[in-house]
XYZ file of C-alpha atoms in Angstrom:
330
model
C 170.531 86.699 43.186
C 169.407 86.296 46.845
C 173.021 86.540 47.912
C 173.966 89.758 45.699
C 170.462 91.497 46.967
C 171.612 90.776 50.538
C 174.996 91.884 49.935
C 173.486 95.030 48.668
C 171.089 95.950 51.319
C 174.324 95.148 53.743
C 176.553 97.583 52.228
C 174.029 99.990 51.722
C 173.091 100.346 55.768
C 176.925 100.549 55.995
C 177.126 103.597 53.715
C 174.323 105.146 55.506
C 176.047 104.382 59.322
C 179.208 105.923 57.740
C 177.151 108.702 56.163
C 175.467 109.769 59.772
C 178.848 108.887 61.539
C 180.559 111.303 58.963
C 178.181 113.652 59.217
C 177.977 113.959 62.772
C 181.799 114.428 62.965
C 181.733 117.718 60.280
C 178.929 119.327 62.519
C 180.947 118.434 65.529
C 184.287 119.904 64.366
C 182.528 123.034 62.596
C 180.654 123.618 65.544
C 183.488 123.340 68.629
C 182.803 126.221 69.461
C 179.060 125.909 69.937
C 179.193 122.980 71.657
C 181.749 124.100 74.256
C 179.750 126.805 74.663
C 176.865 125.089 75.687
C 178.248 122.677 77.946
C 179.846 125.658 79.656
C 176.810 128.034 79.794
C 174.958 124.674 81.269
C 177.381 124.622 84.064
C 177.286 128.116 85.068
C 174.850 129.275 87.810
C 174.198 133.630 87.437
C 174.304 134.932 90.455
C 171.153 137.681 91.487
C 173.414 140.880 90.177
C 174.058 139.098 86.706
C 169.945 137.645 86.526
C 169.481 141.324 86.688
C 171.783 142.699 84.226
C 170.383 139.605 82.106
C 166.654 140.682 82.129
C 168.004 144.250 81.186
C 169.960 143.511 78.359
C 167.464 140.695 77.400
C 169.995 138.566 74.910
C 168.693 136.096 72.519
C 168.894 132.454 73.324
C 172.084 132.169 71.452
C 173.580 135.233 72.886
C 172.822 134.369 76.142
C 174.761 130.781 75.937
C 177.530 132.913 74.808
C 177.380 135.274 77.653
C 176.780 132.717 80.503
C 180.007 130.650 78.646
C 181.751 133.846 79.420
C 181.720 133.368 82.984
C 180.042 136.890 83.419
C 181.085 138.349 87.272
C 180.631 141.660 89.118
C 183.758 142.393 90.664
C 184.732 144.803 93.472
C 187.768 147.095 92.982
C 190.165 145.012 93.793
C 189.382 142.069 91.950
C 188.607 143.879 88.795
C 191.507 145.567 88.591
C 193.169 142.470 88.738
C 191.524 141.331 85.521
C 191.327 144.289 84.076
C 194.257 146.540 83.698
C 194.042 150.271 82.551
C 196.607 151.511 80.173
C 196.228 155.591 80.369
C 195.581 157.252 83.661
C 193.274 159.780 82.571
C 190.223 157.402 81.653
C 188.399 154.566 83.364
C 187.553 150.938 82.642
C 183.970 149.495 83.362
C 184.598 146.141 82.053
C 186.800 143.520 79.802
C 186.572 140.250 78.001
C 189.351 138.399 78.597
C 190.550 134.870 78.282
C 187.526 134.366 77.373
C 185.232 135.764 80.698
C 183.525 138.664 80.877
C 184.312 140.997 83.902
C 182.023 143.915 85.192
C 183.105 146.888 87.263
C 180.713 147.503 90.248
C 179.202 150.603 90.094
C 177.826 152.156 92.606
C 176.555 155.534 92.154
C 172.836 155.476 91.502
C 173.491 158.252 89.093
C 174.749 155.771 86.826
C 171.996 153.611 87.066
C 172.097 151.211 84.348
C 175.916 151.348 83.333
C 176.512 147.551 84.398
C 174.060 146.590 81.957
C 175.628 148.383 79.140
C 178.968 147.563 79.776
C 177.646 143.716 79.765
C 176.127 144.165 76.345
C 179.264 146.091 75.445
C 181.885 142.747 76.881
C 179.105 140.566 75.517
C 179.845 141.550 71.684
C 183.330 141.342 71.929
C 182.353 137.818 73.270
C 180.173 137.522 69.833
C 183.170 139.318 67.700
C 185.561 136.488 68.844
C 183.249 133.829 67.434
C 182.250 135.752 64.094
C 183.775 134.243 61.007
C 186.383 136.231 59.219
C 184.046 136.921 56.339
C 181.440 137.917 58.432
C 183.793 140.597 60.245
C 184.903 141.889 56.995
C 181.009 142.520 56.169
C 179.957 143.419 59.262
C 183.466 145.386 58.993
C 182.357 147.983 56.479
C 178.889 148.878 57.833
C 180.438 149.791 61.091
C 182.718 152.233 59.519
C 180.373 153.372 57.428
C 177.948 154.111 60.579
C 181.409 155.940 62.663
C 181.746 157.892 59.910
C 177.856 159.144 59.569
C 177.851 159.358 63.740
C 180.905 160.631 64.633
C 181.892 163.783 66.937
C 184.832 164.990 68.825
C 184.236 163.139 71.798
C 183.603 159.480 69.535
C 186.876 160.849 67.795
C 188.811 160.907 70.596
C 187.385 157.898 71.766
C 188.303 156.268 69.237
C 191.810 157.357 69.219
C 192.039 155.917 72.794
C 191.037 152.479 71.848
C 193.749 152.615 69.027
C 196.559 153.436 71.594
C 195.280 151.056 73.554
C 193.833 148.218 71.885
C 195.881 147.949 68.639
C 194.475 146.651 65.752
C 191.089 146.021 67.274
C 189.109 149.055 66.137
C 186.344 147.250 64.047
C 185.601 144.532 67.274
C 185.786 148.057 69.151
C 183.212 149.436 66.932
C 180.628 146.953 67.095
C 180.488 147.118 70.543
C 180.037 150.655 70.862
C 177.850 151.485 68.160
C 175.621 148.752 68.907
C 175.280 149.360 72.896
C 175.340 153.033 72.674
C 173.883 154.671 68.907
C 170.373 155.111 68.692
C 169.864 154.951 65.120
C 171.827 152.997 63.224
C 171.399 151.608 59.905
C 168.857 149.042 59.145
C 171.712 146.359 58.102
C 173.380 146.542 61.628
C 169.749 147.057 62.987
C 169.035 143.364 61.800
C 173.096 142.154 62.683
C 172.307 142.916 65.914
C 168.658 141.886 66.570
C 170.707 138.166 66.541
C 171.808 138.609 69.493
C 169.989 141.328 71.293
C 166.124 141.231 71.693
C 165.918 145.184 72.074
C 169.234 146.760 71.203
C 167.631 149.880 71.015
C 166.610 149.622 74.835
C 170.108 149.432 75.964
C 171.441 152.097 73.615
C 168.568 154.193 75.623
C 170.120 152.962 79.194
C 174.074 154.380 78.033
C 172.013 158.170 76.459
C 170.399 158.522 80.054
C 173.050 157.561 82.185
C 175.724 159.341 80.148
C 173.416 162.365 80.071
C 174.789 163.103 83.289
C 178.378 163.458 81.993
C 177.140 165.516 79.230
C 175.277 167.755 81.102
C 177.955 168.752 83.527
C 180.731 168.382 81.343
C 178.927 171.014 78.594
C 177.958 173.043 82.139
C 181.420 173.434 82.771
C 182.718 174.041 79.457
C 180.230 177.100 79.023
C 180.800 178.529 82.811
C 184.586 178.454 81.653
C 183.525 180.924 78.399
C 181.376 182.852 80.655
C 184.114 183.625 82.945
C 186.884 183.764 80.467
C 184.610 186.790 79.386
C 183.920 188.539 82.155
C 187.377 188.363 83.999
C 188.820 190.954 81.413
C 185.647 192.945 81.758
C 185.939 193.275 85.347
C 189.772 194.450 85.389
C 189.339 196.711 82.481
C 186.557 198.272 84.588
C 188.155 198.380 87.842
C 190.880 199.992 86.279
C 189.037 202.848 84.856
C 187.251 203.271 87.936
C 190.490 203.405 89.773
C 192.069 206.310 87.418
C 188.281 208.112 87.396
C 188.443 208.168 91.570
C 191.913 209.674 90.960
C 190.735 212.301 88.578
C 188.038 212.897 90.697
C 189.532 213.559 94.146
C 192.240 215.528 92.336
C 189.458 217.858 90.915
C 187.501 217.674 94.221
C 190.407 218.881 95.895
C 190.646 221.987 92.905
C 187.402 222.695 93.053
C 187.915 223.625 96.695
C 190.853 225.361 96.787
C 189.650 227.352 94.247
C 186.458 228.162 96.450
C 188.197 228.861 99.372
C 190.633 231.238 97.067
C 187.889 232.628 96.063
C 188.458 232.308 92.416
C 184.412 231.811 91.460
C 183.231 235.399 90.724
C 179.666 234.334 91.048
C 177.415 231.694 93.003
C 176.101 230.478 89.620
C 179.948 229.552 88.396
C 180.224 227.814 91.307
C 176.960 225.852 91.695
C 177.954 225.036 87.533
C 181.131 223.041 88.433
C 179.517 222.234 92.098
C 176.987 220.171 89.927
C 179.280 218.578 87.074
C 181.364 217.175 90.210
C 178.274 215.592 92.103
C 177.064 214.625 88.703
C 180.869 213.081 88.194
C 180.648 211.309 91.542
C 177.205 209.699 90.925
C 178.336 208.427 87.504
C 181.383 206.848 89.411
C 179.025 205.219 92.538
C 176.819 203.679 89.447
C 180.347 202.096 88.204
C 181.308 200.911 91.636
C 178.056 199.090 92.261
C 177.846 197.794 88.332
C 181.632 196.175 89.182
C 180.394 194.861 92.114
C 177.320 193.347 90.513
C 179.861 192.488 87.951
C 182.472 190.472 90.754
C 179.435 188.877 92.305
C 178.106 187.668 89.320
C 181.730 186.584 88.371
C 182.269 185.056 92.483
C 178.838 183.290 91.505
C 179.775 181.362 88.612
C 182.948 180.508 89.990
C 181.307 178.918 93.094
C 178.717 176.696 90.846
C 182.131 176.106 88.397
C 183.665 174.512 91.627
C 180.104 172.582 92.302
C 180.638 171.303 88.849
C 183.541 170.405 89.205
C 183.141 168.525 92.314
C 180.336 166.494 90.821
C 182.138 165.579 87.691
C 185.053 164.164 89.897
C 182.466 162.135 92.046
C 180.960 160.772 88.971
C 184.254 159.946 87.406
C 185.025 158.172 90.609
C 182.928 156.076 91.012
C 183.380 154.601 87.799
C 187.640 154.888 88.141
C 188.607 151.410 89.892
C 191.944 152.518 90.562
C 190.351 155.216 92.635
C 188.059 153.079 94.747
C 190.875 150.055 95.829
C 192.299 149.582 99.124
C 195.067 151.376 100.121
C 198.607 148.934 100.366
């Protein structure tokens, strides 16, 4: 009896080692990821340009082991496009998560303050994305679709449309980072999806409406000084050109009028003074069309000049954010 008790208590204390053995082994392969992730956030020192980006987008504990695994780095032209390549020439890159690390264009133009930040958050969820289970994705999945199709415009359209040339295939992990770096309101599902890994999504969704404001603003500046002119420019030749056959008219008459005085066709002074006065009456009707096409070409010369000051702004903005624009020369 002493023996079998013995015998039991031994085998039991086995079971239990192999029990916390085996158990430690299925949260060690379920969680390679996690652990990997921690050892390599542990090993990464942030530099003062990511601390700062860091306290902006203000991750959760969990989503900032993620984003310091990802090797995050602020890189000059040069070296970012060397990460990052850009597959259509008429749009710019601000960051990309690749192999695994996250790389950040630097932006300069205080105009844009803020842009780093969002691009991080933006990188950083792709980061997330890549670690989501497949049945999370599909969830997750729907409610972004759901939210594209409730927020969606031209310019989110053609976004969109961009990303699918571009990024085949990778329109939902596209999706999640945009709507949740850049909408406002969103619904309360991906409100709570997000608040996992973000401590104020909200906040940075703020940062991306005031920098892009900027674009907005100039780009909707331009659109409606392009109307305005489109307008006028028709206006203005139509009128020049019936000013131009009404000074013809005119000096032709002018030039009746006295021939037939010096002929002396007019019986009386009052049938002359009569067509004396429609004439000068004629010629002041013209001067107010001259100096209503003038006002007309200066307001026209006006518009054009801010157009071009548009213009010139947009291009500034758009290149400081183009990497291909701002590397070296070869």
């Amino acid at each position: 009896m002493i023996f079998q008790q013995k015998t039991f208590w031994k085998v039991a204390r086995t079971l239990v080692v192999i029990a916390i053995f085996g158990s430690a082994a299925f949260f060690i392969l379920s969680n390679q990821r996690g652990i990997r992730d921690y050892f390599a956030a542990q090993n990464y020192k942030p530099d003062p340009e990511i601390l700062k980006i860091e306290n902006k987008i203000k991750p959760t504990t969990n989503a900032k082991t993620i984003f310091y695994a990802s090797n995050p780095k602020v890189e000059d032209s040069e070296e970012f496009n060397k990460n990052c390549k850009n597959r259509e020439e008429d749009s710019a890159i601000l960051g990309c998560y690749k192999s695994g690390e996250i790389h950040l264009y630097d932006v300069k133009n205080s105009k844009l303050d803020g842009i780093k930040e969002v691009t991080a958050a933006h990188e950083l969820l792709h980061a997330i994305w890549e670690r989501m289970s497949l049945s999370e994705r599909d969830k997750i999945g729907k409610l972004l679709n759901a939210e594209y199709e409730r927020v969606k415009d031209a310019d989110f359209e053609k976004l969109m449309q961009s990303y699918d040339r571009t990024e085949p295939g990778e329109r939902i992990n596209e999706l999640h980072s945009l709507i949740g770096t850049e909408q406002l309101e969103i619904s309360k599902e991906l409100e709570e999806h997000y608040a996992k890994f973000f401590k104020n999504r909200r906040e940075i969704a703020q940062i991306y409406q005031s920098y892009n404001k900027n674009f907005k603003d100039l780009k909707n500046r331009a659109e409606s000084l392009t109307a305005e002119l489109e307008k006028m420019k028709p206006e203005i030749e139509q009128s020049t050109k019936k000013y131009s056959e009404d000074s013809k008219e005119l000096e032709e008459d002018i030039a009746e009028f006295n021939n037939d005085a010096k002929t002396g066709k007019y019986e009386t002074q009052a049938e002359f003074n009569a067509d004396r006065a429609k004439l000068l009456q004629r010629i002041r009707n013209l001067e107010n069309s001259r100096l209503k096409i003038n006002n007309l070409v200066n307001s026209y010369n006006s518009k054009i000049n801010e157009f071009n000051e548009v213009s010139v702004q947009q291009n500034e903005l758009y290149k400081s954010i183009n990497s291909n624009l701002n590397s070296p020369s070869l």
